[in-house]
Structure formats: C-alpha cells, structure tokens
GROMACS .gro file of C-alpha atoms in nm:
model
  285
    1UNK     CA    1   2.476   1.603  14.170
    2UNK     CA    2   2.330   1.882  14.382
    3UNK     CA    3   2.410   1.686  14.698
    4UNK     CA    4   2.770   1.643  14.579
    5UNK     CA    5   2.809   2.019  14.528
    6UNK     CA    6   2.685   2.090  14.881
    7UNK     CA    7   2.923   1.832  15.022
    8UNK     CA    8   3.216   1.983  14.832
    9UNK     CA    9   3.132   2.333  14.955
   10UNK     CA   10   3.113   2.213  15.316
   11UNK     CA   11   3.451   2.040  15.280
   12UNK     CA   12   3.613   2.359  15.151
   13UNK     CA   13   3.479   2.559  15.445
   14UNK     CA   14   3.607   2.301  15.692
   15UNK     CA   15   3.949   2.297  15.524
   16UNK     CA   16   3.975   2.677  15.546
   17UNK     CA   17   3.884   2.665  15.914
   18UNK     CA   18   4.151   2.404  15.980
   19UNK     CA   19   4.407   2.627  15.809
   20UNK     CA   20   4.321   2.910  16.048
   21UNK     CA   21   4.387   2.706  16.363
   22UNK     CA   22   4.710   2.615  16.535
   23UNK     CA   23   4.804   2.285  16.695
   24UNK     CA   24   4.636   2.410  17.013
   25UNK     CA   25   4.313   2.478  16.830
   26UNK     CA   26   4.350   2.860  16.846
   27UNK     CA   27   4.279   3.087  16.555
   28UNK     CA   28   4.593   3.212  16.383
   29UNK     CA   29   4.636   3.589  16.367
   30UNK     CA   30   4.563   3.764  16.038
   31UNK     CA   31   4.804   4.003  15.872
   32UNK     CA   32   4.842   4.284  16.125
   33UNK     CA   33   4.790   4.651  16.046
   34UNK     CA   34   5.057   4.905  16.132
   35UNK     CA   35   4.916   5.257  16.174
   36UNK     CA   36   5.042   5.592  16.299
   37UNK     CA   37   4.858   5.699  16.616
   38UNK     CA   38   5.074   5.990  16.736
   39UNK     CA   39   5.311   6.230  16.561
   40UNK     CA   40   5.382   6.244  16.189
   41UNK     CA   41   5.566   6.028  15.939
   42UNK     CA   42   5.756   6.339  15.825
   43UNK     CA   43   5.945   6.418  16.144
   44UNK     CA   44   6.204   6.652  16.291
   45UNK     CA   45   6.485   6.555  16.525
   46UNK     CA   46   6.389   6.468  16.886
   47UNK     CA   47   6.026   6.410  16.785
   48UNK     CA   48   5.827   6.114  16.924
   49UNK     CA   49   5.629   5.884  16.695
   50UNK     CA   50   5.387   5.614  16.817
   51UNK     CA   51   5.295   5.319  16.593
   52UNK     CA   52   5.013   5.074  16.660
   53UNK     CA   53   5.025   4.709  16.551
   54UNK     CA   54   4.712   4.489  16.571
   55UNK     CA   55   4.602   4.158  16.418
   56UNK     CA   56   4.228   4.090  16.382
   57UNK     CA   57   4.086   3.838  16.425
   58UNK     CA   58   4.321   3.632  16.639
   59UNK     CA   59   4.328   3.439  16.963
   60UNK     CA   60   4.557   3.583  17.229
   61UNK     CA   61   4.825   3.569  17.347
   62UNK     CA   62   4.998   3.726  17.049
   63UNK     CA   63   5.355   3.852  17.024
   64UNK     CA   64   5.408   4.167  16.819
   65UNK     CA   65   5.752   4.260  16.688
   66UNK     CA   66   5.848   4.589  16.523
   67UNK     CA   67   6.114   4.587  16.251
   68UNK     CA   68   6.305   4.856  16.063
   69UNK     CA   69   6.465   4.733  15.741
   70UNK     CA   70   6.432   4.372  15.870
   71UNK     CA   71   6.613   4.461  16.195
   72UNK     CA   72   6.417   4.405  16.516
   73UNK     CA   73   6.345   4.728  16.704
   74UNK     CA   74   6.112   4.615  16.985
   75UNK     CA   75   5.870   4.336  17.081
   76UNK     CA   76   5.556   4.326  17.298
   77UNK     CA   77   5.324   4.047  17.416
   78UNK     CA   78   4.950   4.095  17.428
   79UNK     CA   79   4.719   3.864  17.626
   80UNK     CA   80   4.407   4.039  17.500
   81UNK     CA   81   4.289   4.197  17.175
   82UNK     CA   82   4.446   4.538  17.241
   83UNK     CA   83   4.707   4.671  16.996
   84UNK     CA   84   5.077   4.683  17.065
   85UNK     CA   85   5.197   5.044  17.085
   86UNK     CA   86   5.556   5.122  16.990
   87UNK     CA   87   5.688   5.472  17.074
   88UNK     CA   88   5.998   5.585  16.887
   89UNK     CA   89   6.216   5.889  16.957
   90UNK     CA   90   6.376   6.015  16.636
   91UNK     CA   91   6.727   6.106  16.744
   92UNK     CA   92   6.941   6.043  16.434
   93UNK     CA   93   6.924   5.975  16.062
   94UNK     CA   94   6.948   5.602  16.135
   95UNK     CA   95   6.596   5.614  16.283
   96UNK     CA   96   6.455   5.699  15.940
   97UNK     CA   97   6.329   5.433  15.704
   98UNK     CA   98   6.068   5.163  15.651
   99UNK     CA   99   5.894   5.002  15.948
  100UNK     CA  100   5.686   4.683  15.965
  101UNK     CA  101   5.542   4.472  16.243
  102UNK     CA  102   5.495   4.096  16.280
  103UNK     CA  103   5.221   3.906  16.466
  104UNK     CA  104   5.275   3.550  16.594
  105UNK     CA  105   5.191   3.321  16.882
  106UNK     CA  106   5.456   3.300  17.151
  107UNK     CA  107   5.507   2.926  17.102
  108UNK     CA  108   5.465   2.913  16.726
  109UNK     CA  109   5.699   2.960  16.437
  110UNK     CA  110   5.639   3.182  16.138
  111UNK     CA  111   5.392   3.466  16.179
  112UNK     CA  112   5.246   3.734  15.953
  113UNK     CA  113   5.376   4.076  15.855
  114UNK     CA  114   5.196   4.407  15.833
  115UNK     CA  115   5.197   4.684  15.579
  116UNK     CA  116   5.498   4.917  15.589
  117UNK     CA  117   5.525   5.280  15.704
  118UNK     CA  118   5.811   5.505  15.598
  119UNK     CA  119   5.946   5.766  15.842
  120UNK     CA  120   6.135   6.053  15.679
  121UNK     CA  121   6.328   6.348  15.821
  122UNK     CA  122   6.222   6.708  15.761
  123UNK     CA  123   6.516   6.948  15.738
  124UNK     CA  124   6.480   7.325  15.786
  125UNK     CA  125   6.548   7.543  15.486
  126UNK     CA  126   6.846   7.774  15.457
  127UNK     CA  127   6.811   8.147  15.390
  128UNK     CA  128   6.708   8.187  15.025
  129UNK     CA  129   6.917   8.392  14.784
  130UNK     CA  130   6.746   8.640  14.551
  131UNK     CA  131   6.937   8.719  14.231
  132UNK     CA  132   6.902   8.829  13.870
  133UNK     CA  133   7.122   8.786  13.561
  134UNK     CA  134   7.133   9.166  13.532
  135UNK     CA  135   7.165   9.433  13.798
  136UNK     CA  136   7.083   9.722  13.559
  137UNK     CA  137   6.752   9.786  13.393
  138UNK     CA  138   6.575  10.058  13.200
  139UNK     CA  139   6.218  10.137  13.109
  140UNK     CA  140   6.070   9.885  12.867
  141UNK     CA  141   6.308   9.604  12.962
  142UNK     CA  142   6.219   9.249  13.065
  143UNK     CA  143   6.406   9.115  13.368
  144UNK     CA  144   6.399   8.798  13.578
  145UNK     CA  145   6.434   8.728  13.949
  146UNK     CA  146   6.540   8.391  14.092
  147UNK     CA  147   6.488   8.272  14.449
  148UNK     CA  148   6.673   7.965  14.572
  149UNK     CA  149   6.721   7.790  14.907
  150UNK     CA  150   7.016   7.553  14.893
  151UNK     CA  151   6.919   7.335  15.191
  152UNK     CA  152   6.595   7.200  15.330
  153UNK     CA  153   6.349   6.919  15.267
  154UNK     CA  154   6.144   6.930  14.949
  155UNK     CA  155   5.902   7.056  14.842
  156UNK     CA  156   5.991   7.421  14.906
  157UNK     CA  157   5.742   7.703  14.848
  158UNK     CA  158   5.861   8.047  14.734
  159UNK     CA  159   5.688   8.386  14.724
  160UNK     CA  160   5.819   8.715  14.577
  161UNK     CA  161   5.771   9.069  14.713
  162UNK     CA  162   5.840   9.426  14.614
  163UNK     CA  163   5.856   9.613  14.939
  164UNK     CA  164   5.577   9.451  15.140
  165UNK     CA  165   5.354   9.380  14.840
  166UNK     CA  166   5.326   9.033  14.690
  167UNK     CA  167   5.414   9.028  14.321
  168UNK     CA  168   5.369   8.657  14.248
  169UNK     CA  169   5.164   8.356  14.340
  170UNK     CA  170   5.321   8.084  14.552
  171UNK     CA  171   5.563   7.867  14.357
  172UNK     CA  172   5.614   7.516  14.502
  173UNK     CA  173   5.928   7.344  14.377
  174UNK     CA  174   5.939   6.964  14.394
  175UNK     CA  175   6.302   6.959  14.276
  176UNK     CA  176   6.614   7.133  14.404
  177UNK     CA  177   6.587   7.430  14.170
  178UNK     CA  178   6.518   7.802  14.187
  179UNK     CA  179   6.179   7.964  14.153
  180UNK     CA  180   6.182   8.225  13.875
  181UNK     CA  181   5.951   8.517  13.794
  182UNK     CA  182   5.956   8.753  13.495
  183UNK     CA  183   5.912   9.128  13.535
  184UNK     CA  184   5.856   9.410  13.287
  185UNK     CA  185   6.011   9.743  13.385
  186UNK     CA  186   5.731   9.977  13.285
  187UNK     CA  187   5.790  10.279  13.510
  188UNK     CA  188   6.001  10.414  13.792
  189UNK     CA  189   5.771  10.239  14.037
  190UNK     CA  190   5.926   9.912  13.923
  191UNK     CA  191   6.256  10.023  14.078
  192UNK     CA  192   6.270   9.943  14.446
  193UNK     CA  193   6.357   9.672  14.694
  194UNK     CA  194   6.269   9.315  14.601
  195UNK     CA  195   6.273   9.015  14.834
  196UNK     CA  196   6.148   8.658  14.842
  197UNK     CA  197   6.060   8.414  15.118
  198UNK     CA  198   6.079   8.036  15.138
  199UNK     CA  199   5.924   7.769  15.359
  200UNK     CA  200   5.869   7.395  15.371
  201UNK     CA  201   5.689   7.152  15.603
  202UNK     CA  202   5.938   7.213  15.884
  203UNK     CA  203   5.737   7.399  16.152
  204UNK     CA  204   5.791   7.773  16.202
  205UNK     CA  205   6.068   7.791  15.945
  206UNK     CA  206   5.979   8.073  15.703
  207UNK     CA  207   6.291   8.260  15.592
  208UNK     CA  208   6.338   8.578  15.388
  209UNK     CA  209   6.607   8.646  15.130
  210UNK     CA  210   6.851   8.930  15.086
  211UNK     CA  211   6.719   9.253  14.934
  212UNK     CA  212   6.775   9.312  14.563
  213UNK     CA  213   6.757   9.640  14.371
  214UNK     CA  214   6.780   9.706  14.000
  215UNK     CA  215   7.006   9.997  13.903
  216UNK     CA  216   6.861  10.253  13.664
  217UNK     CA  217   7.055  10.238  13.336
  218UNK     CA  218   6.893  10.521  13.134
  219UNK     CA  219   7.074  10.837  13.024
  220UNK     CA  220   6.936  11.176  13.127
  221UNK     CA  221   6.841  11.427  12.862
  222UNK     CA  222   6.725  11.749  13.027
  223UNK     CA  223   6.898  11.969  13.284
  224UNK     CA  224   6.757  12.147  13.586
  225UNK     CA  225   6.905  12.287  13.910
  226UNK     CA  226   6.871  12.074  14.219
  227UNK     CA  227   6.808  12.192  14.573
  228UNK     CA  228   7.068  12.063  14.816
  229UNK     CA  229   7.299  11.901  14.560
  230UNK     CA  230   7.644  12.053  14.519
  231UNK     CA  231   7.749  11.907  14.184
  232UNK     CA  232   7.619  11.951  13.832
  233UNK     CA  233   7.277  11.789  13.817
  234UNK     CA  234   7.083  11.628  13.533
  235UNK     CA  235   6.711  11.560  13.549
  236UNK     CA  236   6.477  11.329  13.360
  237UNK     CA  237   6.103  11.377  13.370
  238UNK     CA  238   5.844  11.104  13.353
  239UNK     CA  239   5.467  11.120  13.382
  240UNK     CA  240   5.465  11.107  13.762
  241UNK     CA  241   5.823  11.171  13.878
  242UNK     CA  242   6.130  11.385  13.820
  243UNK     CA  243   6.472  11.220  13.860
  244UNK     CA  244   6.774  11.424  13.965
  245UNK     CA  245   7.126  11.292  13.932
  246UNK     CA  246   7.459  11.428  14.046
  247UNK     CA  247   7.821  11.320  14.006
  248UNK     CA  248   8.008  11.320  14.335
  249UNK     CA  249   8.389  11.307  14.314
  250UNK     CA  250   8.509  11.084  14.597
  251UNK     CA  251   8.851  10.977  14.476
  252UNK     CA  252   9.044  11.053  14.155
  253UNK     CA  253   8.963  10.707  14.025
  254UNK     CA  254   8.605  10.686  14.157
  255UNK     CA  255   8.286  10.882  14.106
  256UNK     CA  256   7.945  10.827  14.259
  257UNK     CA  257   7.630  10.899  14.062
  258UNK     CA  258   7.339  10.969  14.297
  259UNK     CA  259   6.980  10.945  14.175
  260UNK     CA  260   6.705  11.133  14.356
  261UNK     CA  261   6.339  11.056  14.269
  262UNK     CA  262   6.086  11.332  14.344
  263UNK     CA  263   5.714  11.295  14.277
  264UNK     CA  264   5.576  11.548  14.026
  265UNK     CA  265   5.308  11.679  14.259
  266UNK     CA  266   5.573  11.743  14.525
  267UNK     CA  267   5.793  11.913  14.267
  268UNK     CA  268   5.513  12.152  14.172
  269UNK     CA  269   5.444  12.226  14.538
  270UNK     CA  270   5.808  12.314  14.594
  271UNK     CA  271   5.876  12.004  14.805
  272UNK     CA  272   6.197  11.846  14.685
  273UNK     CA  273   6.271  11.594  14.957
  274UNK     CA  274   6.395  11.274  14.794
  275UNK     CA  275   6.164  10.976  14.833
  276UNK     CA  276   6.413  10.728  14.683
  277UNK     CA  277   6.788  10.750  14.630
  278UNK     CA  278   7.000  10.514  14.419
  279UNK     CA  279   7.380  10.526  14.395
  280UNK     CA  280   7.614  10.388  14.134
  281UNK     CA  281   7.994  10.387  14.132
  282UNK     CA  282   8.191  10.471  13.819
  283UNK     CA  283   8.560  10.375  13.810
  284UNK     CA  284   8.753  10.553  13.540
  285UNK     CA  285   9.092  10.464  13.399
   0.00000   0.00000   0.00000
C-alpha cells in the first residue's frame, strides 16, 4: 500500500512536468507579470509610460504582446530571460484604459495572459469659486462658505483662508461637490477677505478662488463726528474698534454707505486713519 502511494505521487509529478513542456520539449512560459517601471498610472497628456512584461520560468524564445482592451498595441520577441519593455506616449484619451500582456512561443498557439494595469488621465482643476448663501452678516450670526472647482480629476483637496491665515483643515472631496465650512461671526475681526484654494494630483496645479467679503448688516446706534468724512456720520463702538459710517449721495436714485473701522487704541491716540473700509449701495425708489 505504501509502495502504491509512492508510485502514484511519482506519476502525478511526471504528469505535471509533461504539462509544462511543449512539443519541442521546452518549458512553457508561466503567466507573465505586467509591471510599471517608468512614469505613473495616473498620467497627464504627452507623458511617457514604460511597462515591463516577463514570464518566469520559461524557455526562450518567447514572444510578448501588449494589449489594450483586447486590441494589440505592440509585440516583442525575447531570446533570453529579459523582460519585454513597452514604452507608451499618452497623446489622447484613447490611450487610457486597461492593459495586459501575453507570453507565448513563436511557433506555438495559445499563450498566457498577465495581470492588468489601468492607465487613467489626470486633468488640471479649474479656478475654484468661493460663495455663500448670504452676503450680509452681523455679530452673532452663523454663516457658511462653499468652495467648488467645476473641472479637474478627483479627488480634489480644498483649503480655506481669511487673509493669509488658514481657517480650516484640508478637505478632500472624492465626489464632484463643494467643500463647505461653517463660521460664527463673533466680532469685527471676522469681517475681511476670504479665499480658498484647490489642488489635485495634477503637478503644479494649485489654484486660488475669487475673494469674498461679508457685508456688515448691523444698524448704528451712537453718533460721533468723523475726521475727513463730509456727510453725516454714525458710529458704533465695540470692545476693540469704532466703526464710522457715512451716506454719500452719488445719484438721485443711488446712495453709498461707507464703513470705516478704526482700532480703539488708535482712536484714543487721535489716529483716525481707516484700517478697513466697506461700501454698500442703497437704491431707493
């Protein structure tokens, strides 16, 4: 019984060896491996990509053929055990897709296929747009800012700023949708210029949005004269600043309200140069 088991095992090994040989007694190639050796699978236009196809073990000569979606792209013969290198230049959208290679003897039929590699195109992002459902805000109000880039390969990463200061962590969007942050208007410092930036995996392609400013919507309660302003001026005091406003008559149907923000310490020192000015147009019937 033991002798029969050994004999059966030896027969199986011999049968497997026969399966690996061709009619010429050469070892058939194994399933080849297709690997990226130069460039990236996420590519930009005019970029070169080099793919390597190799079957191990196998007895040369071996013919390697590269396919894209079952369409032959190129073929190379190898008389030794070195890989076949296929260099592609990505020049149009038709060069994108799934690639495989095939290994076979020159005089044999059939052959074996490799794993697949998918080449995709990276598109640069368009200039993002920064917006908010409301353009007016007052102290104690919650507001939102949305940043959206209409074009460009996903994912897209967004970052929000007030002036040059970051006011959010990076927000990476896997879908074609805007990044949104929520702000609480706590003081006059929250009024200013907001921007956002966007980037994706396209190299050197960071883009900044338009500037966005919230308009102050509060009414002014106290009155004080203003240096350098010709019209009647109202002033509102906060803990750190004094706001001056004036109504400037431009046309019979239009009036401009100008806001001038002066820091309290500058006000006490007699320095009344405006550090920030906001304007709002009123159109009256």
